[in-house]
Amino acid sequence: MKRLILSIICFLLLITRVNALELSSKHIVLYNLNDNEIVYEEGKDEKTSIASLTKIMTTLVAIENIPDFNETITIKSSMFYGLEEANASVAGLRNNQKVTYNDLLYGLFLPSGADAARALAITLAGSEEKFVDLMNQKAIELGLKNTHFVNSTGLDAENHYSTVNDVAIILKYAYQNKKFKEIFEAETYTFSDKTLTVRSTFRKTAKNSGIDTSYIKGAKTGYTYEAGRCLASIAYDEKNQITYLLVTTEAEKTPNHIKDAKNVYDYYFENYKYHNLVNKNDLLVTIPTKYSKTKKVNFYAKEDISKYLSNDFNKEDVTIKYVGEKIITPKMKTGTNLGTIDVIYNGEVVEKINVTLESKISFSLTEFLLAHKIIVVLVVFLIIAILIIRIKLNKKRKKALKQRKRNK
């Protein structure tokens, strides 16, 4: 119960600190990717419109279904149906233009081109509806229970929704794909026919707004009336060697979604890092021995044990708790599991370490005898007493024999 209360208090303090940044976005989730753990969230599982963050899944599914990235296809005007009326962002594709799948992927992602999304969907699956089926199938494979797609573009539609946490899960998975990572981190791309150069909407908006995003490795923006300003990004804290993933939705206006990302990343870069709870070679526990010239065995940490914590970390709050054998005897073999050590910080078990006997403890007769002094003394007295009795009996026997000889 104490551990639960401490965890709740720490989380509430964390929320208070981040809220002090006055973020515009309504739904937020921040992952520390080193540990794959959520370090901050606000409405992470609430269903919401995600606008062009949809195209993260569109890009992933397209990549997984493209046979050859350099294969050429021909653009048809029918692929653009309804996009102009919906005021969708486009890459600038033209009717009868010959492009590669690679061109379409960059045209889809960097300028958030709905025309490229449609072209990919129709070409790969035969229709946008069939391609969306593949997107929903992938969502099921990833275990997403709060996500459903209706289109490949992210335009607002009934029953088209997700959560910031589901988007984060999609991005985490997609980022492991080499091709996706290449596209995600790109800033510009020139089509194979040299007629079109597309640029990252995220980088362009950040530059025009005077916001430094050099530490953000890549990002996908999104906007619709319902979703507001959205952003999914990955950033690297070079000083502390921590990679973060942040997804936000429903920021009020441009460039608040990018400002929110900068504020959150800056805050965590400055206030959080990995702190050593235990250093390599720190003494963890000493266990006494029995009947051996080796009086005790010391067990040391084989490596640093660290935890991601705020910079108000106090090592005095770290405790080491050993549970197991109280004494080591010569009967115990090498490799015997003696017990476990819990490394605890503020009531939370951070690490559990198995304590193993790495070398056998030799038996010492001297130590055995010293450990049983009373018994030894009693045995000696008993032996002496027996000897005295035997000597007296022998004397009596000899005396009796001499007496018998005299009587004869």
Short mmCIF file of C-alpha atoms in Angstrom, two decimals:
data_model
loop_
_atom_site.label_atom_id
_atom_site.label_comp_id
_atom_site.label_asym_id
_atom_site.label_seq_id
_atom_site.Cartn_x
_atom_site.Cartn_y
_atom_site.Cartn_z
CA MET A 1 0.00 0.00 0.00
CA LYS A 2 2.86 2.40 0.88
CA ARG A 3 4.46 1.71 -2.51
CA LEU A 4 1.18 2.45 -4.31
CA ILE A 5 0.70 5.71 -2.41
CA LEU A 6 4.28 6.81 -3.18
CA SER A 7 3.80 6.01 -6.88
CA ILE A 8 0.57 8.02 -7.00
CA ILE A 9 2.20 10.99 -5.25
CA CYS A 10 5.19 10.93 -7.64
CA PHE A 11 2.90 10.77 -10.68
CA LEU A 12 0.75 13.65 -9.42
CA LEU A 13 3.86 15.75 -8.83
CA LEU A 14 5.02 14.94 -12.37
CA ILE A 15 1.67 16.04 -13.84
CA THR A 16 1.81 19.26 -11.84
CA ARG A 17 5.29 20.04 -13.13
CA VAL A 18 4.47 19.40 -16.79
CA ASN A 19 1.16 21.24 -16.57
CA ALA A 20 3.16 24.22 -15.35
CA LEU A 21 4.44 24.41 -18.95
CA GLU A 22 0.91 25.43 -20.02
CA LEU A 23 0.68 23.06 -22.97
CA SER A 24 -1.89 23.76 -25.66
CA SER A 25 -2.43 20.12 -26.70
CA LYS A 26 -5.27 18.23 -25.02
CA HIS A 27 -4.05 14.66 -25.55
CA ILE A 28 -0.40 13.87 -24.81
CA VAL A 29 1.78 10.82 -24.36
CA LEU A 30 5.54 10.84 -23.89
CA TYR A 31 7.63 7.66 -23.99
CA ASN A 32 11.17 7.11 -22.84
CA LEU A 33 12.12 4.69 -25.63
CA ASN A 34 15.22 3.47 -23.77
CA ASP A 35 12.89 1.73 -21.32
CA ASN A 36 9.78 1.72 -23.54
CA GLU A 37 7.92 3.36 -20.66
CA ILE A 38 5.43 6.21 -20.54
CA VAL A 39 6.86 9.08 -18.51
CA TYR A 40 4.01 11.52 -19.01
CA GLU A 41 0.46 11.32 -20.33
CA GLU A 42 -2.71 13.34 -20.51
CA GLY A 43 -5.76 11.57 -21.93
CA LYS A 44 -3.56 9.00 -23.67
CA ASP A 45 -6.40 6.49 -24.20
CA GLU A 46 -9.17 8.92 -25.09
CA LYS A 47 -10.47 8.44 -28.62
CA THR A 48 -9.78 11.46 -30.80
CA SER A 49 -9.39 12.51 -34.42
CA ILE A 50 -5.76 12.19 -35.45
CA ALA A 51 -5.80 13.92 -38.86
CA SER A 52 -2.68 13.17 -40.91
CA LEU A 53 -1.06 11.18 -38.12
CA THR A 54 -3.11 8.52 -39.91
CA LYS A 55 -0.44 8.61 -42.61
CA ILE A 56 2.04 6.97 -40.24
CA MET A 57 -0.02 3.79 -40.61
CA THR A 58 -0.60 4.48 -44.32
CA THR A 59 3.16 4.70 -44.89
CA LEU A 60 3.89 1.59 -42.81
CA VAL A 61 1.30 -0.58 -44.57
CA ALA A 62 2.41 0.69 -47.98
CA ILE A 63 6.06 -0.12 -47.26
CA GLU A 64 5.14 -3.62 -46.13
CA ASN A 65 3.21 -4.24 -49.37
CA ILE A 66 5.49 -2.63 -51.96
CA PRO A 67 7.37 -5.27 -53.99
CA ASP A 68 9.95 -2.84 -55.46
CA PHE A 69 10.41 0.75 -54.31
CA ASN A 70 11.83 1.73 -57.71
CA GLU A 71 8.92 0.30 -59.71
CA THR A 72 7.20 2.94 -61.87
CA ILE A 73 3.45 3.58 -61.86
CA THR A 74 1.23 6.06 -63.68
CA ILE A 75 -0.90 8.58 -61.77
CA LYS A 76 -4.57 8.86 -62.73
CA SER A 77 -6.80 11.86 -62.03
CA SER A 78 -9.42 9.53 -60.52
CA MET A 79 -7.04 9.03 -57.58
CA PHE A 80 -7.62 12.64 -56.50
CA TYR A 81 -11.41 12.46 -56.30
CA GLY A 82 -12.81 14.66 -53.51
CA LEU A 83 -9.45 15.86 -52.21
CA GLU A 84 -9.75 19.43 -53.47
CA GLU A 85 -13.27 19.74 -52.05
CA ALA A 86 -12.02 18.49 -48.68
CA ASN A 87 -9.17 21.04 -48.78
CA ALA A 88 -6.71 18.17 -48.25
CA SER A 89 -2.96 18.82 -48.32
CA VAL A 90 -1.33 17.40 -51.45
CA ALA A 91 2.16 16.70 -52.75
CA GLY A 92 1.34 18.08 -56.22
CA LEU A 93 0.98 14.93 -58.36
CA ARG A 94 -0.31 15.33 -61.94
CA ASN A 95 -2.50 13.19 -64.16
CA ASN A 96 -0.44 10.69 -66.25
CA GLN A 97 2.72 11.50 -64.27
CA LYS A 98 5.04 8.52 -64.02
CA VAL A 99 6.45 8.10 -60.53
CA THR A 100 8.05 5.39 -58.42
CA TYR A 101 6.68 3.93 -55.22
CA ASN A 102 9.59 5.64 -53.49
CA ASP A 103 8.37 9.01 -54.87
CA LEU A 104 4.89 8.36 -53.53
CA LEU A 105 6.11 7.39 -50.06
CA TYR A 106 8.04 10.64 -49.68
CA GLY A 107 5.21 12.60 -51.28
CA LEU A 108 2.82 11.03 -48.79
CA PHE A 109 4.90 11.66 -45.69
CA LEU A 110 6.92 14.86 -46.00
CA PRO A 111 4.27 17.31 -47.32
CA SER A 112 1.48 15.04 -45.99
CA GLY A 113 0.21 14.48 -49.53
CA ALA A 114 -3.30 13.04 -49.61
CA ASP A 115 -2.87 12.57 -53.38
CA ALA A 116 0.13 10.30 -52.78
CA ALA A 117 -1.77 8.41 -50.08
CA ARG A 118 -4.63 7.71 -52.47
CA ALA A 119 -2.27 6.72 -55.28
CA LEU A 120 -0.50 4.23 -53.06
CA ALA A 121 -3.72 2.80 -51.66
CA ILE A 122 -5.39 2.29 -55.04
CA THR A 123 -2.29 0.95 -56.75
CA LEU A 124 -1.35 -1.50 -53.99
CA ALA A 125 -4.80 -2.76 -52.97
CA GLY A 126 -7.06 -1.98 -55.92
CA SER A 127 -9.10 0.58 -53.97
CA GLU A 128 -8.75 2.83 -50.96
CA GLU A 129 -11.37 0.75 -49.11
CA LYS A 130 -9.33 -2.45 -49.53
CA PHE A 131 -6.16 -0.66 -48.47
CA VAL A 132 -7.92 0.66 -45.35
CA ASP A 133 -8.83 -2.95 -44.54
CA LEU A 134 -5.09 -3.67 -44.48
CA MET A 135 -4.57 -0.70 -42.16
CA ASN A 136 -7.23 -1.95 -39.73
CA GLN A 137 -5.78 -5.45 -39.92
CA LYS A 138 -2.38 -4.04 -38.96
CA ALA A 139 -3.98 -2.17 -36.06
CA ILE A 140 -5.36 -5.49 -34.79
CA GLU A 141 -1.93 -7.13 -35.18
CA LEU A 142 -0.42 -4.35 -33.06
CA GLY A 143 -3.06 -4.90 -30.35
CA LEU A 144 -4.68 -1.49 -30.81
CA LYS A 145 -8.13 -1.54 -29.24
CA ASN A 146 -8.98 2.15 -29.65
CA THR A 147 -8.13 2.67 -33.31
CA HIS A 148 -10.22 2.38 -36.48
CA PHE A 149 -9.50 3.78 -39.92
CA VAL A 150 -11.98 4.76 -42.62
CA ASN A 151 -9.55 6.37 -45.08
CA SER A 152 -5.84 6.49 -45.87
CA THR A 153 -5.55 10.28 -45.71
CA GLY A 154 -6.68 11.19 -42.19
CA LEU A 155 -9.55 13.40 -43.33
CA ASP A 156 -12.25 13.70 -40.66
CA ALA A 157 -14.83 10.93 -41.03
CA GLU A 158 -17.29 9.13 -38.83
CA ASN A 159 -15.73 6.06 -37.19
CA HIS A 160 -12.19 7.22 -38.06
CA TYR A 161 -10.39 7.60 -34.75
CA SER A 162 -7.44 6.62 -32.58
CA THR A 163 -5.66 7.70 -29.40
CA VAL A 164 -2.30 9.34 -28.86
CA ASN A 165 -1.06 6.17 -27.21
CA ASP A 166 -2.17 3.98 -30.13
CA VAL A 167 -0.44 6.37 -32.54
CA ALA A 168 2.69 6.10 -30.36
CA ILE A 169 2.55 2.30 -30.59
CA ILE A 170 2.22 2.48 -34.38
CA LEU A 171 5.17 4.88 -34.61
CA LYS A 172 7.34 2.78 -32.29
CA TYR A 173 6.71 -0.25 -34.48
CA ALA A 174 7.15 1.60 -37.77
CA TYR A 175 10.37 3.28 -36.63
CA GLN A 176 12.03 -0.13 -36.48
CA ASN A 177 11.53 -0.43 -40.24
CA LYS A 178 14.63 0.84 -42.06
CA LYS A 179 12.68 2.37 -44.95
CA PHE A 180 10.17 4.08 -42.69
CA LYS A 181 12.94 5.50 -40.51
CA GLU A 182 14.67 6.88 -43.61
CA ILE A 183 11.48 8.66 -44.71
CA PHE A 184 10.53 9.78 -41.19
CA GLU A 185 13.88 11.51 -40.65
CA ALA A 186 14.11 13.09 -44.14
CA GLU A 187 13.75 16.85 -44.64
CA THR A 188 13.47 17.07 -48.43
CA TYR A 189 13.09 14.73 -51.37
CA THR A 190 13.24 15.23 -55.15
CA PHE A 191 11.07 12.99 -57.31
CA SER A 192 12.77 10.63 -59.73
CA ASP A 193 11.51 12.64 -62.74
CA LYS A 194 13.06 15.82 -61.23
CA THR A 195 9.78 17.71 -61.60
CA LEU A 196 8.92 17.95 -57.93
CA THR A 197 10.76 18.52 -54.66
CA VAL A 198 8.83 17.99 -51.45
CA ARG A 199 9.76 19.26 -47.99
CA SER A 200 8.89 18.23 -44.46
CA THR A 201 5.87 20.23 -43.29
CA PHE A 202 7.19 19.90 -39.75
CA ARG A 203 10.64 21.34 -40.56
CA LYS A 204 9.16 24.09 -42.71
CA THR A 205 6.69 25.19 -40.03
CA ALA A 206 9.33 25.07 -37.28
CA LYS A 207 11.77 27.13 -39.37
CA ASN A 208 9.15 29.72 -40.27
CA SER A 209 8.19 30.00 -36.59
CA GLY A 210 11.80 30.32 -35.41
CA ILE A 211 11.66 27.15 -33.31
CA ASP A 212 14.85 25.11 -32.91
CA THR A 213 14.03 21.45 -33.59
CA SER A 214 17.55 20.24 -34.33
CA TYR A 215 17.31 17.55 -31.64
CA ILE A 216 14.06 16.17 -33.10
CA LYS A 217 15.05 13.32 -35.39
CA GLY A 218 11.79 13.25 -37.30
CA ALA A 219 8.11 14.12 -37.05
CA LYS A 220 4.68 13.90 -38.67
CA THR A 221 2.25 16.77 -38.45
CA GLY A 222 -1.49 16.69 -38.88
CA TYR A 223 -4.43 19.06 -38.97
CA THR A 224 -8.18 18.92 -39.39
CA TYR A 225 -10.90 20.96 -37.76
CA GLU A 226 -11.79 18.14 -35.38
CA ALA A 227 -8.25 17.01 -34.59
CA GLY A 228 -6.67 20.43 -34.23
CA ARG A 229 -2.91 20.67 -34.61
CA CYS A 230 -1.30 17.24 -34.13
CA LEU A 231 2.29 16.08 -33.95
CA ALA A 232 4.08 12.75 -33.59
CA SER A 233 7.84 13.08 -33.13
CA ILE A 234 10.97 11.36 -31.90
CA ALA A 235 13.77 13.31 -30.22
CA TYR A 236 17.20 12.44 -28.88
CA ASP A 237 18.71 13.85 -25.70
CA GLU A 238 22.37 13.62 -26.69
CA LYS A 239 23.73 14.69 -23.30
CA ASN A 240 21.89 11.98 -21.38
CA GLN A 241 21.61 9.54 -24.31
CA ILE A 242 17.85 9.13 -24.06
CA THR A 243 15.43 8.81 -26.98
CA TYR A 244 11.89 10.10 -26.50
CA LEU A 245 8.69 9.69 -28.50
CA LEU A 246 5.92 12.28 -28.15
CA VAL A 247 2.42 12.31 -29.64
CA THR A 248 0.04 15.23 -29.16
CA THR A 249 -3.35 16.21 -30.59
CA GLU A 250 -5.81 19.09 -30.43
CA ALA A 251 -3.42 22.00 -30.08
CA GLU A 252 -5.33 25.18 -30.82
CA LYS A 253 -3.31 26.76 -33.59
CA THR A 254 -0.02 26.75 -35.49
CA PRO A 255 2.68 26.45 -34.25
CA ASN A 256 1.41 25.45 -30.78
CA HIS A 257 1.85 21.74 -31.52
CA ILE A 258 5.54 22.31 -32.24
CA LYS A 259 5.93 24.66 -29.27
CA ASP A 260 4.39 21.97 -27.05
CA ALA A 261 6.89 19.43 -28.32
CA LYS A 262 9.82 21.77 -27.72
CA ASN A 263 8.61 22.63 -24.21
CA VAL A 264 8.08 19.00 -23.22
CA TYR A 265 11.40 17.83 -24.66
CA ASP A 266 13.35 20.74 -23.15
CA TYR A 267 11.78 20.08 -19.76
CA TYR A 268 12.68 16.42 -19.72
CA PHE A 269 16.15 16.98 -21.17
CA GLU A 270 16.89 19.39 -18.31
CA ASN A 271 15.18 17.61 -15.44
CA TYR A 272 15.46 13.87 -16.04
CA LYS A 273 18.22 11.38 -16.65
CA TYR A 274 19.49 7.98 -15.49
CA HIS A 275 20.85 8.03 -11.96
CA ASN A 276 22.98 5.25 -10.51
CA LEU A 277 21.27 3.64 -7.53
CA VAL A 278 24.18 1.23 -7.24
CA ASN A 279 27.64 1.54 -8.74
CA LYS A 280 29.62 -1.36 -10.15
CA ASN A 281 31.69 -3.03 -7.38
CA ASP A 282 29.57 -1.55 -4.57
CA LEU A 283 29.32 -3.97 -1.63
CA LEU A 284 25.77 -5.30 -1.53
CA VAL A 285 25.79 -7.92 1.22
CA THR A 286 28.22 -9.82 3.45
CA ILE A 287 27.33 -13.36 4.53
CA PRO A 288 29.31 -15.09 7.31
CA THR A 289 30.63 -18.64 6.91
CA LYS A 290 30.71 -21.69 9.18
CA TYR A 291 33.60 -24.09 9.81
CA SER A 292 35.94 -22.31 7.38
CA LYS A 293 39.03 -20.19 7.61
CA THR A 294 37.25 -17.79 5.23
CA LYS A 295 35.20 -15.92 7.81
CA LYS A 296 32.81 -14.21 5.41
CA VAL A 297 31.92 -13.81 1.75
CA ASN A 298 31.30 -10.36 0.25
CA PHE A 299 28.98 -9.93 -2.73
CA TYR A 300 29.53 -6.90 -4.96
CA ALA A 301 27.48 -5.31 -7.76
CA LYS A 302 28.66 -6.64 -11.11
CA GLU A 303 27.39 -3.58 -12.98
CA ASP A 304 25.83 -0.18 -12.47
CA ILE A 305 22.14 -0.26 -11.60
CA SER A 306 20.41 2.88 -12.78
CA LYS A 307 16.90 4.26 -13.04
CA TYR A 308 15.34 7.07 -15.03
CA LEU A 309 14.53 9.71 -12.41
CA SER A 310 14.21 13.42 -11.90
CA ASN A 311 17.36 15.31 -10.99
CA ASP A 312 16.21 15.78 -7.40
CA PHE A 313 17.27 12.14 -6.94
CA ASN A 314 18.80 11.45 -3.52
CA LYS A 315 20.94 8.34 -3.16
CA GLU A 316 20.10 8.24 0.54
CA ASP A 317 16.63 7.07 -0.52
CA VAL A 318 18.17 3.89 -1.97
CA THR A 319 17.99 0.80 0.23
CA ILE A 320 19.40 -2.69 -0.24
CA LYS A 321 17.42 -5.63 1.14
CA TYR A 322 18.83 -9.17 1.21
CA VAL A 323 16.60 -12.21 1.73
CA GLY A 324 18.15 -15.67 1.86
CA GLU A 325 20.69 -17.87 3.62
CA LYS A 326 22.08 -16.33 6.80
CA ILE A 327 25.27 -18.37 6.78
CA ILE A 328 27.40 -20.22 4.21
CA THR A 329 28.57 -23.75 5.09
CA PRO A 330 31.16 -26.04 3.43
CA LYS A 331 28.31 -28.35 2.41
CA MET A 332 27.06 -25.76 -0.10
CA LYS A 333 28.24 -26.34 -3.65
CA THR A 334 29.49 -23.75 -6.15
CA GLY A 335 26.50 -22.28 -7.96
CA THR A 336 24.17 -22.60 -4.97
CA ASN A 337 21.49 -19.88 -5.04
CA LEU A 338 21.80 -18.23 -1.64
CA GLY A 339 18.98 -15.69 -1.98
CA THR A 340 18.07 -12.37 -3.59
CA ILE A 341 18.94 -8.71 -3.16
CA ASP A 342 16.30 -6.04 -3.78
CA VAL A 343 17.54 -2.61 -4.83
CA ILE A 344 14.80 -0.28 -3.62
CA TYR A 345 14.19 3.40 -4.33
CA ASN A 346 11.44 5.23 -2.46
CA GLY A 347 9.74 1.96 -1.62
CA GLU A 348 9.83 0.64 -5.21
CA VAL A 349 11.88 -2.43 -6.11
CA VAL A 350 13.99 -1.28 -9.05
CA GLU A 351 16.17 -4.37 -9.45
CA LYS A 352 16.18 -7.90 -8.06
CA ILE A 353 19.58 -9.62 -8.01
CA ASN A 354 20.21 -13.32 -7.48
CA VAL A 355 22.99 -14.06 -5.00
CA THR A 356 24.98 -17.13 -6.07
CA LEU A 357 27.91 -18.87 -4.38
CA GLU A 358 30.70 -18.53 -6.93
CA SER A 359 33.39 -20.57 -5.15
CA LYS A 360 33.19 -23.39 -2.64
CA ILE A 361 34.00 -22.70 1.00
CA SER A 362 36.61 -25.16 2.33
CA PHE A 363 36.02 -27.07 5.56
CA SER A 364 38.50 -26.43 8.38
CA LEU A 365 38.77 -28.91 11.26
CA THR A 366 40.46 -26.27 13.38
CA GLU A 367 37.55 -23.89 12.90
CA PHE A 368 35.13 -26.73 13.59
CA LEU A 369 36.87 -27.50 16.89
CA LEU A 370 37.09 -23.83 17.82
CA ALA A 371 33.40 -23.48 17.13
CA HIS A 372 32.66 -26.36 19.53
CA LYS A 373 35.01 -25.58 22.44
CA ILE A 374 32.68 -26.84 25.19
CA ILE A 375 32.12 -30.15 23.44
CA VAL A 376 35.86 -30.52 22.81
CA VAL A 377 36.64 -29.82 26.49
CA LEU A 378 34.01 -32.31 27.60
CA VAL A 379 35.36 -34.94 25.21
CA VAL A 380 38.91 -34.33 26.48
CA PHE A 381 37.75 -34.62 30.10
CA LEU A 382 35.85 -37.76 29.20
CA ILE A 383 38.91 -39.27 27.52
CA ILE A 384 41.09 -38.31 30.49
CA ALA A 385 38.53 -39.76 32.88
CA ILE A 386 38.39 -42.97 30.88
CA LEU A 387 42.18 -43.17 30.85
CA ILE A 388 42.35 -42.59 34.60
CA ILE A 389 39.74 -45.25 35.24
CA ARG A 390 41.53 -47.69 32.95
CA ILE A 391 44.84 -46.97 34.68
CA LYS A 392 43.27 -47.57 38.10
CA LEU A 393 41.63 -50.75 36.87
CA ASN A 394 44.93 -51.96 35.48
CA LYS A 395 46.63 -51.25 38.79
CA LYS A 396 43.95 -53.15 40.67
CA ARG A 397 44.22 -56.04 38.20
CA LYS A 398 48.00 -56.20 38.59
CA LYS A 399 47.70 -55.99 42.36
CA ALA A 400 45.17 -58.79 42.38
CA LEU A 401 47.44 -60.96 40.24
CA LYS A 402 50.36 -60.42 42.58
CA GLN A 403 48.17 -61.30 45.54
CA ARG A 404 47.07 -64.55 43.94
CA LYS A 405 50.66 -65.46 43.22
CA ARG A 406 51.61 -64.93 46.83
CA ASN A 407 48.71 -67.05 48.05
CA LYS A 408 49.90 -69.97 45.94
#
